[in-house]
CSV table of C-alpha atoms in Angstrom, one decimal:
chain,number,residue,atom,x,y,z
B,22,UNK,CA,-10.3,12.9,-15.7
B,23,UNK,CA,-6.7,11.9,-15.7
B,24,UNK,CA,-5.6,8.5,-14.4
B,25,UNK,CA,-2.7,8.0,-12.0
B,26,UNK,CA,0.6,7.0,-13.6
B,27,UNK,CA,1.0,4.3,-10.9
B,28,UNK,CA,-0.9,1.1,-11.5
B,29,UNK,CA,-3.7,0.5,-8.9
B,30,UNK,CA,-3.5,-2.2,-6.2
B,31,UNK,CA,-4.1,-5.8,-7.0
B,32,UNK,CA,-7.8,-6.6,-6.5
B,33,UNK,CA,-7.8,-10.3,-7.1
B,34,UNK,CA,-5.7,-13.4,-7.9
B,35,UNK,CA,-7.1,-16.5,-9.4
B,36,UNK,CA,-5.4,-19.9,-9.6
B,37,UNK,CA,-6.4,-22.9,-11.7
B,38,UNK,CA,-6.8,-26.2,-9.7
B,39,UNK,CA,-7.2,-29.8,-10.8
B,40,UNK,CA,-10.0,-30.7,-8.4
B,41,UNK,CA,-12.2,-27.8,-7.6
B,42,UNK,CA,-14.2,-29.6,-4.8
B,43,UNK,CA,-11.0,-30.8,-3.0
B,44,UNK,CA,-9.5,-27.3,-3.3
B,45,UNK,CA,-12.6,-25.6,-2.1
B,46,UNK,CA,-12.6,-27.8,1.0
B,47,UNK,CA,-8.9,-27.2,1.6
B,48,UNK,CA,-9.0,-23.4,1.1
B,49,UNK,CA,-12.1,-23.0,3.2
B,50,UNK,CA,-10.4,-24.9,6.1
B,51,UNK,CA,-7.1,-23.1,5.8
B,52,UNK,CA,-8.5,-19.6,5.1
B,53,UNK,CA,-11.1,-19.9,7.8
B,54,UNK,CA,-13.8,-18.4,5.7
B,55,UNK,CA,-16.4,-19.5,3.2
B,56,UNK,CA,-16.5,-18.5,-0.5
B,57,UNK,CA,-18.4,-15.4,-1.4
B,58,UNK,CA,-19.1,-16.6,-5.0
B,59,UNK,CA,-19.4,-20.0,-6.7
B,60,UNK,CA,-20.3,-19.5,-10.4
B,61,UNK,CA,-20.1,-21.6,-13.5
B,62,UNK,CA,-19.2,-19.2,-16.3
B,63,UNK,CA,-19.4,-21.8,-19.1
B,64,UNK,CA,-15.7,-22.1,-20.0
B,65,UNK,CA,-14.8,-22.6,-16.3
B,66,UNK,CA,-16.3,-22.6,-12.8
B,67,UNK,CA,-14.8,-20.3,-10.2
B,68,UNK,CA,-15.0,-20.2,-6.4
B,69,UNK,CA,-14.0,-16.9,-4.9
B,70,UNK,CA,-13.0,-15.9,-1.3
B,71,UNK,CA,-12.9,-12.3,0.1
B,72,UNK,CA,-9.7,-11.7,2.0
B,73,UNK,CA,-9.7,-8.1,3.2
B,74,UNK,CA,-9.8,-6.0,0.0
B,75,UNK,CA,-8.5,-8.8,-2.2
B,76,UNK,CA,-10.4,-11.6,-3.8
B,77,UNK,CA,-8.8,-15.1,-4.2
B,78,UNK,CA,-10.3,-17.2,-6.9
B,79,UNK,CA,-10.1,-20.9,-7.6
B,80,UNK,CA,-10.7,-21.8,-11.3
B,81,UNK,CA,-11.8,-25.3,-12.4
B,82,UNK,CA,-11.7,-26.0,-16.1
B,83,UNK,CA,-13.3,-29.1,-17.6
B,84,UNK,CA,-10.7,-29.2,-20.3
B,85,UNK,CA,-7.4,-28.7,-18.3
B,86,UNK,CA,-4.3,-28.6,-20.6
B,87,UNK,CA,-2.3,-30.5,-17.9
B,88,UNK,CA,-2.8,-32.2,-14.6
B,89,UNK,CA,0.9,-31.8,-13.7
B,90,UNK,CA,1.5,-30.3,-10.2
B,91,UNK,CA,2.3,-26.6,-9.9
B,92,UNK,CA,6.0,-25.7,-10.3
B,93,UNK,CA,7.1,-22.2,-9.5
B,94,UNK,CA,10.2,-22.7,-11.7
B,95,UNK,CA,8.1,-22.4,-14.8
B,96,UNK,CA,7.2,-18.9,-16.1
B,97,UNK,CA,4.1,-17.5,-14.5
B,98,UNK,CA,3.1,-17.5,-10.9
B,99,UNK,CA,5.8,-18.0,-8.2
B,100,UNK,CA,3.7,-17.9,-5.0
B,101,UNK,CA,0.8,-16.1,-3.3
B,102,UNK,CA,1.6,-14.3,0.0
B,103,UNK,CA,-0.9,-13.4,2.7
B,104,UNK,CA,0.1,-10.5,5.0
B,105,UNK,CA,0.5,-10.9,8.8
B,106,UNK,CA,1.0,-8.0,11.2
B,107,UNK,CA,4.0,-9.5,13.0
B,108,UNK,CA,6.4,-12.4,13.3
B,109,UNK,CA,4.5,-13.4,16.4
B,110,UNK,CA,1.4,-13.9,14.2
B,111,UNK,CA,3.5,-16.2,12.0
B,112,UNK,CA,4.2,-18.3,15.0
B,113,UNK,CA,0.5,-18.5,15.7
B,114,UNK,CA,-0.2,-19.4,12.1
B,115,UNK,CA,2.4,-22.2,12.2
B,116,UNK,CA,0.6,-23.7,15.2
B,117,UNK,CA,-2.8,-23.3,13.3
B,118,UNK,CA,-1.4,-25.0,10.2
B,119,UNK,CA,-0.2,-27.8,12.5
B,120,UNK,CA,-3.7,-28.1,14.0
B,121,UNK,CA,-5.1,-28.4,10.4
B,122,UNK,CA,-2.6,-31.0,9.4
B,123,UNK,CA,-1.1,-28.7,6.7
B,124,UNK,CA,2.6,-29.3,6.2
B,125,UNK,CA,4.8,-26.1,6.2
B,126,UNK,CA,8.3,-25.0,6.4
B,127,UNK,CA,10.0,-23.1,9.2
B,128,UNK,CA,9.7,-19.4,9.6
B,129,UNK,CA,12.4,-17.8,7.6
B,130,UNK,CA,13.7,-14.4,8.6
B,131,UNK,CA,15.3,-11.9,6.2
B,132,UNK,CA,16.0,-8.2,6.3
B,133,UNK,CA,12.8,-7.4,4.4
B,134,UNK,CA,10.5,-9.5,6.7
B,135,UNK,CA,9.7,-13.1,7.8
B,136,UNK,CA,7.8,-15.8,5.9
B,137,UNK,CA,6.1,-19.1,6.5
B,138,UNK,CA,5.7,-21.3,3.4
B,139,UNK,CA,3.2,-24.0,2.7
B,140,UNK,CA,1.5,-25.6,-0.4
B,141,UNK,CA,-2.1,-26.3,-1.5
B,142,UNK,CA,-3.3,-29.6,-2.9
B,143,UNK,CA,-2.0,-28.7,-6.4
B,144,UNK,CA,1.4,-27.8,-4.9
B,145,UNK,CA,0.8,-24.1,-5.4
B,146,UNK,CA,3.2,-22.2,-3.2
B,147,UNK,CA,1.6,-20.1,-0.5
B,148,UNK,CA,3.2,-18.0,2.1
B,149,UNK,CA,2.3,-16.0,5.2
B,150,UNK,CA,4.5,-12.9,5.4
B,151,UNK,CA,5.2,-10.3,8.1
B,152,UNK,CA,7.2,-7.1,7.8
B,153,UNK,CA,10.5,-6.7,9.6
B,154,UNK,CA,10.2,-5.9,13.4
């Protein structure tokens, strides 16, 4: 059986956090869902959320190399974006983030879509994104 020459869709993203308990509480509140997995693998513990067809994992290492806050200007991850159906949904999410006490930027419109940016407790850049109208 031959494989496709196009790489498959992303199935999961995992981020390392400094305080797994604090991040679990924050992500559970913001995502509006509970984790589907909490497992200690030995080298790290991970907590995983099911978001549509994608898994989002939080990794906690007992021997972190650094506790410096996330900085997207370093090589590696820049941000994680969650898809919304419309700009109107972004407006609703901005109000929801306000209710949760989560600081966020304004909705930014561009030719390729609209985004609403915010950050997790480790300063990891997150975004809600809607396609252009």
